[in-house]
Coordinates of C-alpha atoms in Angstrom, one line a residue:
M1 CA 0.6 -0.2 0.0
V2 CA 3.1 2.7 0.9
V3 CA 4.7 1.5 -2.3
A4 CA 1.6 2.2 -4.7
T5 CA 0.3 5.6 -2.8
F6 CA 4.4 6.4 -2.7
G7 CA 3.6 5.6 -7.0
L8 CA 0.6 7.2 -7.6
L9 CA 1.7 10.5 -6.1
L10 CA 5.1 10.8 -7.2
L11 CA 3.6 10.5 -11.0
R12 CA 1.6 13.7 -9.8
L13 CA 4.5 15.0 -8.9
W14 CA 6.2 14.5 -12.3
H15 CA 3.3 15.5 -14.4
L16 CA 3.3 18.8 -13.0
Q17 CA 7.1 19.4 -12.9
V18 CA 7.8 16.9 -16.1
I19 CA 5.0 17.2 -19.1
E20 CA 3.8 20.4 -17.5
G21 CA 6.7 21.5 -17.3
E22 CA 7.3 21.6 -20.8
E23 CA 4.2 23.8 -21.3
F24 CA 5.9 25.8 -18.8
R25 CA 9.3 26.5 -20.0
R26 CA 7.5 27.4 -23.0
L27 CA 5.3 30.0 -21.8
C28 CA 8.5 31.5 -20.5
E29 CA 10.1 32.8 -23.5
S30 CA 7.8 35.5 -23.6
N31 CA 9.0 36.0 -19.7
R32 CA 5.8 36.3 -18.7
I33 CA 4.6 33.0 -17.5
R34 CA 6.6 31.3 -14.3
L35 CA 5.7 28.0 -13.0
V36 CA 6.1 29.1 -8.9
K37 CA 7.2 25.3 -6.4
V38 CA 5.7 25.5 -3.0
A39 CA 6.8 23.3 -0.6
P40 CA 4.8 21.4 1.4
L41 CA 4.8 21.7 5.6
R42 CA 7.0 18.3 6.7
G43 CA 5.0 15.5 8.7
R44 CA 4.9 16.0 12.2
I45 CA 6.4 13.8 15.4
F46 CA 4.4 13.1 18.2
D47 CA 6.2 11.5 21.4
R48 CA 4.5 8.4 22.8
K49 CA 0.9 9.7 24.1
G50 CA 0.9 12.2 21.3
R51 CA 2.9 15.1 22.2
I52 CA 3.8 16.8 19.4
L53 CA 7.8 17.0 18.9
A54 CA 9.0 18.3 15.8
D55 CA 6.3 20.2 14.1
N56 CA 6.2 24.1 11.8
R57 CA 6.7 26.7 11.6
P58 CA 6.5 29.7 8.8
S59 CA 9.1 32.2 8.0
F60 CA 9.2 35.2 6.0
D61 CA 11.9 34.5 3.3
L62 CA 13.5 36.4 0.4
F63 CA 14.7 35.1 -3.2
V64 CA 15.4 36.3 -6.3
I65 CA 14.3 35.2 -9.7
P66 CA 18.0 35.7 -11.6
E67 CA 16.7 35.8 -15.3
D68 CA 14.9 39.5 -13.6
V69 CA 18.4 40.5 -12.5
K70 CA 20.4 42.5 -15.3
D71 CA 23.3 43.6 -13.5
K72 CA 23.6 41.2 -11.4
E73 CA 27.0 43.1 -9.0
S74 CA 24.2 46.7 -9.1
F75 CA 22.4 44.0 -8.0
A76 CA 24.4 42.4 -5.1
E77 CA 25.4 45.9 -3.2
G78 CA 22.0 47.3 -3.5
L79 CA 20.9 45.0 -1.9
A80 CA 23.1 44.0 0.2
P81 CA 23.0 46.7 3.4
L82 CA 19.4 46.0 3.2
L83 CA 20.0 42.5 4.7
G84 CA 22.9 43.1 6.4
M85 CA 24.7 40.7 4.0
P86 CA 27.9 40.8 2.9
P87 CA 27.8 41.3 -1.5
E88 CA 29.5 38.8 -2.2
E89 CA 27.6 36.2 0.0
I90 CA 24.2 37.9 -2.2
L91 CA 26.2 37.8 -5.7
G92 CA 27.3 34.0 -5.1
K93 CA 23.6 32.6 -4.7
I94 CA 22.5 34.3 -8.1
S95 CA 25.7 33.3 -9.9
Q96 CA 24.7 29.3 -8.8
R97 CA 25.5 26.9 -12.3
G98 CA 23.5 24.5 -12.8
R99 CA 20.6 26.3 -11.9
S100 CA 16.8 27.8 -13.8
P101 CA 17.4 31.2 -15.2
F102 CA 13.9 31.7 -13.4
Q103 CA 14.0 29.1 -10.3
P104 CA 14.0 31.6 -7.4
V105 CA 17.2 31.3 -5.4
R106 CA 16.5 32.1 -1.3
I107 CA 19.1 34.9 -0.1
K108 CA 17.3 35.2 3.4
G109 CA 15.2 33.4 5.2
D110 CA 13.3 34.1 8.6
L111 CA 13.3 38.0 8.0
T112 CA 12.3 40.8 10.6
W113 CA 9.7 43.5 10.2
E114 CA 12.2 45.9 10.0
E115 CA 14.8 44.0 6.5
L116 CA 11.2 43.5 5.3
S117 CA 9.8 46.6 5.3
R118 CA 12.9 48.0 3.5
I119 CA 12.7 45.7 1.6
K120 CA 9.4 46.5 0.6
I121 CA 10.5 50.2 0.1
R122 CA 13.3 49.5 -2.5
Q123 CA 11.3 47.0 -4.5
M124 CA 11.2 48.9 -7.5
E125 CA 14.9 49.9 -7.3
L126 CA 15.9 46.1 -7.1
P127 CA 13.7 43.9 -10.0
G128 CA 13.0 40.2 -9.2
L129 CA 12.8 40.3 -6.1
K130 CA 10.3 37.9 -3.5
V131 CA 8.6 37.1 -0.3
S132 CA 7.5 34.3 0.4
V133 CA 6.0 32.4 3.2
V134 CA 7.3 29.3 3.8
P135 CA 7.0 26.5 6.0
V136 CA 10.2 25.4 8.4
R137 CA 11.0 22.7 10.8
T138 CA 10.8 23.8 14.5
Y139 CA 10.9 21.9 18.1
L140 CA 9.3 22.1 20.5
Y141 CA 10.9 21.3 23.0
R142 CA 14.3 23.0 21.9
G143 CA 17.3 20.7 22.0
L144 CA 15.3 18.0 23.9
A145 CA 16.6 14.7 22.1
A146 CA 18.4 16.5 19.6
H147 CA 20.1 13.6 18.5
L148 CA 17.4 11.0 17.9
L149 CA 15.2 13.3 16.6
G150 CA 18.2 15.2 14.3
T151 CA 18.2 18.2 12.0
V152 CA 17.2 19.2 8.6
G153 CA 19.6 21.5 6.4
E154 CA 19.4 22.2 2.8
I155 CA 20.3 20.4 0.0
T156 CA 23.9 20.5 -1.0
R157 CA 24.8 19.1 -4.4
E158 CA 26.0 15.6 -3.9
E159 CA 22.9 15.2 -2.5
L160 CA 21.0 16.2 -5.6
S161 CA 23.2 14.6 -8.1
R162 CA 21.7 11.4 -5.8
R163 CA 17.8 12.5 -5.2
R164 CA 17.3 15.5 -8.1
A165 CA 15.0 11.6 -9.5
K166 CA 13.1 12.0 -6.8
G167 CA 12.3 15.4 -7.5
Y168 CA 14.6 17.7 -5.0
D169 CA 16.1 20.6 -6.4
I170 CA 18.3 23.3 -5.5
G171 CA 17.5 25.3 -2.2
D172 CA 15.2 21.9 -0.9
Y173 CA 15.6 21.0 2.5
L174 CA 15.6 17.5 3.9
G175 CA 16.5 15.1 6.7
K176 CA 20.2 15.0 7.5
T177 CA 20.8 13.2 10.5
G178 CA 18.4 11.0 13.1
L179 CA 15.3 10.5 12.8
E180 CA 15.1 13.7 10.5
A181 CA 17.2 11.3 7.7
A182 CA 15.7 8.0 8.8
W183 CA 12.3 9.2 7.6
E184 CA 12.6 11.2 5.1
D185 CA 10.0 9.9 2.2
Y186 CA 7.8 9.8 4.6
L187 CA 8.4 12.9 6.0
R188 CA 9.5 15.5 2.8
G189 CA 5.8 16.2 1.7
L190 CA 5.6 16.5 -2.1
K191 CA 5.9 20.3 -3.5
G192 CA 2.7 22.1 -4.8
G193 CA 2.7 24.4 -7.3
R194 CA 0.9 27.3 -9.3
Q195 CA 0.9 29.0 -12.7
V196 CA 1.7 33.0 -12.7
E197 CA 1.7 35.3 -14.5
V198 CA 4.1 38.1 -14.0
D199 CA 4.9 41.4 -15.7
A200 CA 8.1 43.4 -16.7
L201 CA 9.5 43.3 -13.4
G202 CA 8.3 40.1 -12.3
R203 CA 6.3 40.9 -10.0
E204 CA 2.7 38.4 -9.3
L205 CA -0.5 39.8 -11.3
R206 CA -2.6 36.7 -11.2
V207 CA -2.2 33.0 -10.7
L208 CA -3.6 30.8 -13.8
R209 CA -3.3 27.6 -12.2
E210 CA -2.4 26.1 -8.3
V211 CA -1.6 22.4 -7.3
E212 CA -1.3 22.4 -3.8
P213 CA 1.0 20.6 -2.4
I214 CA 0.6 17.5 -0.3
P215 CA 2.0 17.5 3.7
G216 CA 3.8 14.9 4.6
W217 CA 3.0 12.4 6.8
D218 CA 3.2 12.1 11.0
L219 CA 5.8 10.3 12.7
H220 CA 4.0 8.7 16.7
L221 CA 7.4 7.5 18.2
T222 CA 7.6 5.0 21.5
L223 CA 10.1 8.2 22.7
D224 CA 8.4 9.0 26.4
L225 CA 8.8 13.2 26.7
D226 CA 9.0 13.2 30.5
L227 CA 11.4 10.5 30.8
Q228 CA 13.8 12.5 28.3
R229 CA 13.2 15.3 29.6
K230 CA 14.6 13.5 33.0
A231 CA 16.8 11.8 31.8
E232 CA 18.9 14.7 29.4
E233 CA 18.4 16.4 32.7
L234 CA 20.5 14.0 35.3
L235 CA 22.9 14.2 32.5
K236 CA 23.0 18.0 32.3
G237 CA 26.7 19.1 33.2
K238 CA 28.2 15.8 32.2
A239 CA 28.9 13.5 28.7
G240 CA 27.9 10.2 28.3
A241 CA 24.8 9.0 27.4
I242 CA 21.8 7.2 29.4
V243 CA 19.3 4.7 26.9
A244 CA 15.9 3.3 28.1
L245 CA 14.0 0.4 26.7
D246 CA 10.7 -1.8 27.0
P247 CA 12.1 -5.0 28.3
S248 CA 9.1 -6.3 26.3
S249 CA 9.3 -4.5 23.5
G250 CA 12.6 -3.1 22.5
A251 CA 10.7 -0.2 22.4
V252 CA 13.3 3.3 23.1
L253 CA 11.9 4.8 26.0
A254 CA 14.4 7.6 26.4
M255 CA 18.0 7.8 24.7
A256 CA 19.9 11.3 25.8
S257 CA 23.5 12.2 24.9
A258 CA 25.4 14.8 26.3
P259 CA 26.0 17.4 25.5
S260 CA 24.3 18.5 23.0
Y261 CA 22.2 20.5 21.0
D262 CA 20.2 22.7 19.4
P263 CA 18.5 21.1 16.2
A264 CA 16.7 24.7 14.9
A265 CA 20.0 26.3 15.2
F266 CA 20.4 23.7 11.4
A267 CA 16.8 23.5 10.0
R268 CA 17.8 26.9 8.3
G269 CA 21.5 26.8 7.9
I270 CA 24.1 26.8 10.3
P271 CA 26.2 30.2 10.4
L272 CA 29.8 28.9 10.1
E273 CA 31.2 29.8 13.1
M274 CA 28.4 28.5 14.5
W275 CA 29.2 24.6 13.0
K276 CA 32.9 25.2 13.8
K277 CA 32.7 25.9 16.7
L278 CA 30.1 22.3 17.7
N279 CA 32.5 20.7 15.0
E280 CA 35.9 21.9 16.6
D281 CA 34.2 20.6 20.3
P282 CA 36.3 18.6 22.2
L283 CA 33.3 17.3 23.5
H284 CA 31.8 16.1 20.9
P285 CA 28.6 17.5 21.3
L286 CA 27.2 16.3 17.5
T287 CA 27.9 12.5 18.5
N288 CA 24.6 10.2 19.0
R289 CA 26.4 8.8 21.9
A290 CA 23.8 6.1 22.8
I291 CA 24.9 4.4 19.2
R292 CA 28.4 6.0 18.3
G293 CA 29.7 6.2 21.4
L294 CA 32.4 3.7 22.3
Y295 CA 33.6 2.5 25.5
A296 CA 34.9 -1.2 27.2
P297 CA 32.1 -3.0 28.5
G298 CA 33.1 -3.2 32.4
S299 CA 32.7 -5.0 35.3
V300 CA 29.1 -5.3 33.2
F301 CA 30.8 -7.6 30.6
K302 CA 31.4 -9.9 33.4
I303 CA 27.0 -11.0 33.1
V304 CA 28.5 -12.8 30.0
V305 CA 31.4 -14.5 31.4
A306 CA 29.2 -15.8 33.7
A307 CA 26.2 -17.1 31.8
A308 CA 28.3 -18.8 29.4
A309 CA 30.9 -20.1 32.3
L310 CA 28.0 -21.5 33.9
A311 CA 25.6 -22.5 30.5
E312 CA 29.1 -24.5 29.4
G313 CA 29.7 -26.4 32.7
R314 CA 32.8 -24.4 33.4
V315 CA 31.6 -23.5 37.4
D316 CA 29.8 -24.9 39.6
P317 CA 27.3 -21.9 41.6
D318 CA 27.8 -22.8 44.4
E319 CA 32.4 -23.4 44.5
R320 CA 34.2 -21.0 45.7
L321 CA 37.1 -19.2 44.5
H322 CA 40.1 -16.8 46.8
C323 CA 40.8 -13.9 45.6
G324 CA 43.5 -12.0 47.8
G325 CA 43.6 -8.6 45.2
L326 CA 46.5 -9.5 43.3
F327 CA 46.7 -12.2 41.2
P328 CA 50.1 -13.2 39.5
L329 CA 49.9 -14.8 36.1
G330 CA 53.0 -15.4 34.1
Q331 CA 55.6 -12.8 34.7
K332 CA 52.2 -10.2 35.4
V333 CA 49.9 -9.5 38.7
F334 CA 46.7 -8.2 37.8
R335 CA 45.0 -6.1 41.0
C336 CA 41.4 -6.7 42.2
W337 CA 39.9 -3.4 42.6
K338 CA 39.4 -4.0 45.7
E339 CA 43.3 -3.9 47.5
E340 CA 43.1 -5.8 50.5
G341 CA 40.9 -8.8 48.3
H342 CA 37.4 -10.0 48.5
G343 CA 38.2 -13.9 50.7
W344 CA 36.3 -17.0 49.5
M345 CA 33.0 -16.6 47.2
D346 CA 31.1 -18.2 45.5
L347 CA 29.7 -16.9 41.5
K348 CA 26.7 -15.0 43.2
Q349 CA 28.9 -13.0 45.8
A350 CA 31.5 -12.2 42.7
I351 CA 28.8 -11.2 40.9
I352 CA 27.0 -8.4 43.8
Q353 CA 30.9 -7.2 44.8
S354 CA 32.4 -7.3 41.1
C355 CA 35.3 -9.0 42.3
D356 CA 37.9 -8.7 39.4
I357 CA 40.1 -12.0 40.7
Y358 CA 37.3 -14.5 41.3
F359 CA 36.3 -13.6 37.0
Y360 CA 40.3 -13.7 36.3
Q361 CA 40.2 -17.1 37.5
L362 CA 36.6 -18.3 35.2
G363 CA 37.6 -16.5 32.4
L364 CA 40.8 -18.4 32.1
R365 CA 38.0 -21.6 32.4
V366 CA 36.1 -20.4 29.8
G367 CA 38.3 -19.4 27.6
P368 CA 38.4 -16.7 25.0
E369 CA 37.0 -17.4 22.7
L370 CA 33.7 -19.0 24.4
M371 CA 33.5 -15.4 25.5
A372 CA 34.2 -13.9 22.6
S373 CA 31.2 -16.2 21.0
Y374 CA 28.8 -15.2 23.9
A375 CA 29.6 -12.0 23.5
E376 CA 28.3 -11.7 19.9
A377 CA 25.3 -14.1 21.3
F378 CA 24.5 -11.8 23.4
G379 CA 24.0 -8.2 21.6
F380 CA 27.9 -6.8 21.0
G381 CA 30.4 -6.7 18.1
R382 CA 27.3 -5.6 15.6
C383 CA 25.0 -3.1 15.1
T384 CA 21.9 -3.7 17.2
G385 CA 19.2 -2.8 13.5
I386 CA 17.8 0.3 15.1
E387 CA 16.2 2.0 11.8
L388 CA 19.2 5.4 12.7
P389 CA 21.9 6.1 10.1
G390 CA 25.0 5.6 11.7
E391 CA 25.3 3.4 14.4
K392 CA 27.9 1.7 14.9
A393 CA 28.7 -2.0 16.0
G394 CA 32.0 -1.7 18.4
F395 CA 34.4 -4.4 18.9
V396 CA 35.0 -8.1 20.2
P397 CA 38.0 -9.4 20.4
S398 CA 39.7 -12.6 20.0
P399 CA 42.3 -15.0 19.5
A400 CA 40.7 -15.1 15.8
W401 CA 40.6 -11.4 15.0
K402 CA 44.8 -11.4 16.5
A403 CA 45.8 -15.1 14.4
K404 CA 44.1 -12.5 11.2
R405 CA 46.7 -9.4 12.5
G406 CA 49.8 -12.7 12.7
E407 CA 49.9 -11.8 16.2
R408 CA 49.6 -14.4 19.5
W409 CA 46.6 -14.3 22.0
Y410 CA 48.0 -14.4 26.0
D411 CA 46.1 -15.8 28.5
G412 CA 46.5 -12.3 30.1
E413 CA 44.0 -11.2 27.2
T414 CA 42.2 -13.7 28.2
V415 CA 42.0 -12.4 32.1
V416 CA 41.5 -8.3 31.5
M417 CA 38.9 -9.8 28.4
A418 CA 37.1 -11.7 31.9
I419 CA 36.2 -7.9 33.9
G420 CA 35.3 -5.7 29.7
Q421 CA 38.9 -4.2 29.1
G422 CA 41.5 -4.1 26.0
P423 CA 40.1 -3.5 23.0
F424 CA 36.3 -4.6 23.6
L425 CA 34.0 -2.1 22.8
V426 CA 30.4 -1.5 23.1
T427 CA 28.2 1.4 22.9
P428 CA 25.2 1.9 25.1
L429 CA 22.5 1.0 23.1
Q430 CA 23.5 -2.3 23.0
M431 CA 24.3 -2.8 27.1
A432 CA 20.2 -1.5 27.1
R433 CA 19.5 -4.1 24.8
M434 CA 21.8 -6.7 26.5
I435 CA 20.8 -6.2 30.0
A436 CA 16.9 -5.7 28.9
A437 CA 17.3 -9.4 27.0
V438 CA 17.8 -10.4 31.0
A439 CA 15.0 -9.1 32.0
N440 CA 12.9 -10.0 29.8
G441 CA 14.1 -14.2 29.9
G442 CA 16.7 -13.8 27.0
V443 CA 15.0 -12.0 23.7
L444 CA 17.2 -10.0 21.6
Y445 CA 15.0 -7.7 19.9
Q446 CA 15.9 -4.8 17.5
P447 CA 14.8 -1.3 19.0
L448 CA 12.2 0.2 18.3
V449 CA 11.8 3.7 17.4
A450 CA 8.4 4.4 16.1
T451 CA 4.8 3.0 16.2
E452 CA 2.9 4.0 13.5
V453 CA 3.0 6.8 10.1
I454 CA -0.2 8.9 9.4
D455 CA -0.9 10.0 6.4
P456 CA -2.7 14.1 5.9
E457 CA -6.0 12.5 6.0
G458 CA -5.3 10.1 9.8
K459 CA -4.8 6.3 8.0
G460 CA -2.2 5.3 9.4
V461 CA 0.2 3.6 6.6
R462 CA 2.4 2.3 8.1
S463 CA 2.8 0.5 11.4
Y464 CA 5.7 -0.8 13.6
R465 CA 6.1 -4.0 15.4
P466 CA 8.3 -5.8 18.0
R467 CA 11.1 -7.7 16.2
P468 CA 13.2 -10.0 17.7
M469 CA 16.2 -10.4 16.4
G470 CA 17.7 -14.0 18.9
R471 CA 17.9 -15.0 22.2
L472 CA 20.6 -15.2 24.4
P473 CA 22.2 -19.0 24.7
L474 CA 21.1 -19.9 28.1
S475 CA 18.4 -22.2 30.3
P476 CA 15.8 -20.5 32.5
R477 CA 18.1 -22.0 35.3
V478 CA 21.2 -19.9 34.4
L479 CA 18.8 -17.0 33.8
R480 CA 17.8 -16.9 37.4
R481 CA 21.0 -17.5 38.8
L482 CA 21.6 -14.0 36.9
K483 CA 19.5 -13.0 38.3
E484 CA 19.2 -13.3 41.4
A485 CA 23.0 -12.2 41.4
L486 CA 22.1 -9.2 39.6
L487 CA 19.4 -8.1 42.4
G488 CA 21.9 -8.4 44.9
V489 CA 24.0 -6.2 43.2
V490 CA 21.1 -3.3 43.9
E491 CA 19.3 -5.0 47.6
D492 CA 22.8 -6.6 49.3
E493 CA 24.4 -4.5 52.1
K494 CA 27.7 -5.2 50.0
G495 CA 26.8 -4.3 46.1
T496 CA 28.2 -2.0 44.9
G497 CA 25.3 -0.8 43.6
R498 CA 23.7 -0.7 46.3
A499 CA 22.9 3.1 45.4
A500 CA 20.3 2.0 42.9
H501 CA 18.3 1.2 45.0
I502 CA 14.5 1.8 45.7
P503 CA 12.9 1.7 49.0
G504 CA 9.9 -0.5 47.8
V505 CA 11.1 -1.2 44.6
S506 CA 13.6 -4.3 43.4
V507 CA 15.5 -2.9 41.3
A508 CA 18.6 -5.6 39.7
G509 CA 21.9 -3.7 37.8
K510 CA 25.4 -4.3 37.2
T511 CA 28.3 -1.6 37.7
G512 CA 31.0 -1.4 35.4
T513 CA 33.6 0.6 35.2
A514 CA 35.6 1.3 31.5
Q515 CA 39.4 1.5 32.5
V516 CA 41.2 4.1 30.6
A517 CA 44.8 4.7 32.2
K518 CA 46.9 3.2 31.0
M519 CA 48.2 0.4 33.8
G520 CA 51.3 3.1 35.2
Q521 CA 48.8 5.8 35.1
R522 CA 45.8 3.8 37.4
R523 CA 48.9 3.8 40.7
L524 CA 47.4 7.9 40.9
K525 CA 44.4 8.3 43.2
P526 CA 41.8 8.5 40.5
S527 CA 41.0 12.1 41.9
E528 CA 45.0 13.3 40.5
L529 CA 43.9 12.3 37.2
P530 CA 43.8 14.7 34.8
Y531 CA 40.1 14.2 33.4
E532 CA 40.3 12.9 29.9
L533 CA 42.5 10.3 31.9
R534 CA 39.9 9.2 34.2
D535 CA 37.6 5.6 34.1
H536 CA 33.8 6.1 32.2
A537 CA 31.4 4.7 35.1
W538 CA 28.6 2.6 33.6
F539 CA 25.3 1.0 35.4
V540 CA 22.9 -1.3 34.0
A541 CA 19.9 -2.2 35.8
Y542 CA 16.4 -3.5 34.9
A543 CA 12.7 -3.0 37.1
P544 CA 10.8 -3.9 38.7
A545 CA 12.9 -7.6 39.4
E546 CA 9.9 -9.5 39.5
A547 CA 8.6 -7.7 36.4
P548 CA 10.8 -5.8 34.5
T549 CA 9.0 -2.8 32.3
I550 CA 12.1 -0.5 32.5
A551 CA 15.7 -1.7 30.8
V552 CA 18.2 1.1 31.8
A553 CA 22.4 1.6 30.9
V554 CA 23.9 4.7 31.6
V555 CA 27.4 5.6 31.0
V556 CA 29.7 8.4 32.6
E557 CA 32.4 9.1 30.9
H558 CA 34.7 10.1 33.0
G559 CA 32.7 9.3 36.3
G560 CA 34.5 7.4 38.1
H561 CA 33.3 4.0 39.7
G562 CA 30.2 2.7 37.9
G563 CA 28.5 3.0 41.6
S564 CA 28.4 6.1 42.4
A565 CA 28.5 8.0 39.1
A566 CA 26.1 6.3 37.2
A567 CA 23.7 3.9 39.7
P568 CA 22.3 7.4 40.8
L569 CA 21.3 8.2 37.4
A570 CA 19.9 5.1 36.9
R571 CA 18.0 5.2 40.2
E572 CA 16.6 8.6 39.0
L573 CA 15.5 7.7 35.9
I574 CA 14.0 3.8 37.3
K575 CA 11.9 6.1 40.1
E576 CA 11.0 8.2 37.0
W577 CA 9.1 6.0 34.9
L578 CA 7.7 4.0 37.9
S579 CA 5.9 7.7 38.3
I580 CA 4.8 8.4 35.1
E581 CA 3.5 4.7 34.6
G582 CA 2.3 5.1 38.2
E583 CA 0.0 8.2 36.7
A584 CA -1.2 6.4 33.6
D585 CA -2.7 3.6 36.3
E586 CA -4.6 6.6 37.7
T587 CA -6.4 7.3 34.6

């Protein structure tokens, strides 16, 4: 149905621009009849409760018909002071190659009342000028969900060469990043046109024929506005990301990346200085860390190592292994994060207290090949399939990878991998999907960002349903043991995730610390290290543990320990979600 509908719309557009366009061009030889294209309203974007996130607003834009300008240099000199623009910038716009001489060139958008008044007074002296009201993308909550929603911008020549067959022209706007780009074909709408008669100065005398533009189709998301706002508040002043999923479907409830930016700045063409500032910012505000940020998983990966050990029979869950704080291996000595050691402990307590030396021993039993295999089964090392451009796959190291490089794998790399360090790289979205799969009993879902697309008449033209992408290779018994340990991480007095505790709510989770500094530098206290060498803090969680409705992954760059920097953020986000759900139950 969608393909057929688009086919009819494209046929209509082609007829207007090509078949009838030939007639218009013949009439234009007299310089009296012209085709004026009319931009459509872009489709709106809504959150899961029907609240508008992205809409359109009117803008007064100034256009010039190059054919009506006899002396371009004098024209640019005369127009420049009216707009506060350099004459050479105006001249560059009206002298573009590859454009029809009768095709309007946008000189400036969002004219002020003062600029409009000055143009009106001087219009007779500057033939070819035309002020039009055009729709412009606007975001009702400014920078909220900026990385997810994405940006709209003017089409480049490279993009035009690929998209001209779809009806795009120089000066058109299209989705550049995020959902705006991913759903461009639905959101863009179809241009209309007016056949007008003009006088010798290019001023419209009358409309001969008119075809109304067709608005773009509306997009409804899984995102919850209130939860998204809370996630961004929690990241204020930090660099990092928060992803919240519905474990039962993979629906994205919140996706925050910090620092952020205001996408409205891109809607009319971002000033060069602002673009340069954003692009050169060392904190990379334009990067969606949720899908493009790559970090070592740290001790969160102990979930996967424990799962592999249990599933493959490499450990008895009641077997106790000793941690004395130091673990000699060959010529090296590996340390536990707890200098004095944890003493004797079983698997459950090793997860609860995140004992490194227990997992060094477990990693050697499981081996790097199995750890890599289970990492991939848990969704690492490959894209999740979320319908957003630019997602990164991350990287899972293995002996096979090193062999391809002509290098040998060492036992030291195995123990480092067992605690989620080394060249191992994951995204926050992958971490959220992993913990969601544990929460829901083992199903890995493709993350879902949209629920449906609605046409201008209010009819649903496409709907999106949960899509399972695989299952964790774990028995119910293994999953049960993992869940018991993860609950203890938050609820046990010795749990490293105690800061995520919510009275009256069962929260299960796992802390992680992704090392940034080299081992020699790590002898310094975290506070003594430069900011860029401090560890990244992780926390993944789900709640309520007995019947999860939310799964969360939090990463705070250079935040230090996951238990102190990331777990409190997850706690506050879960509390917000439970409050939102409680309000929904009351209505």
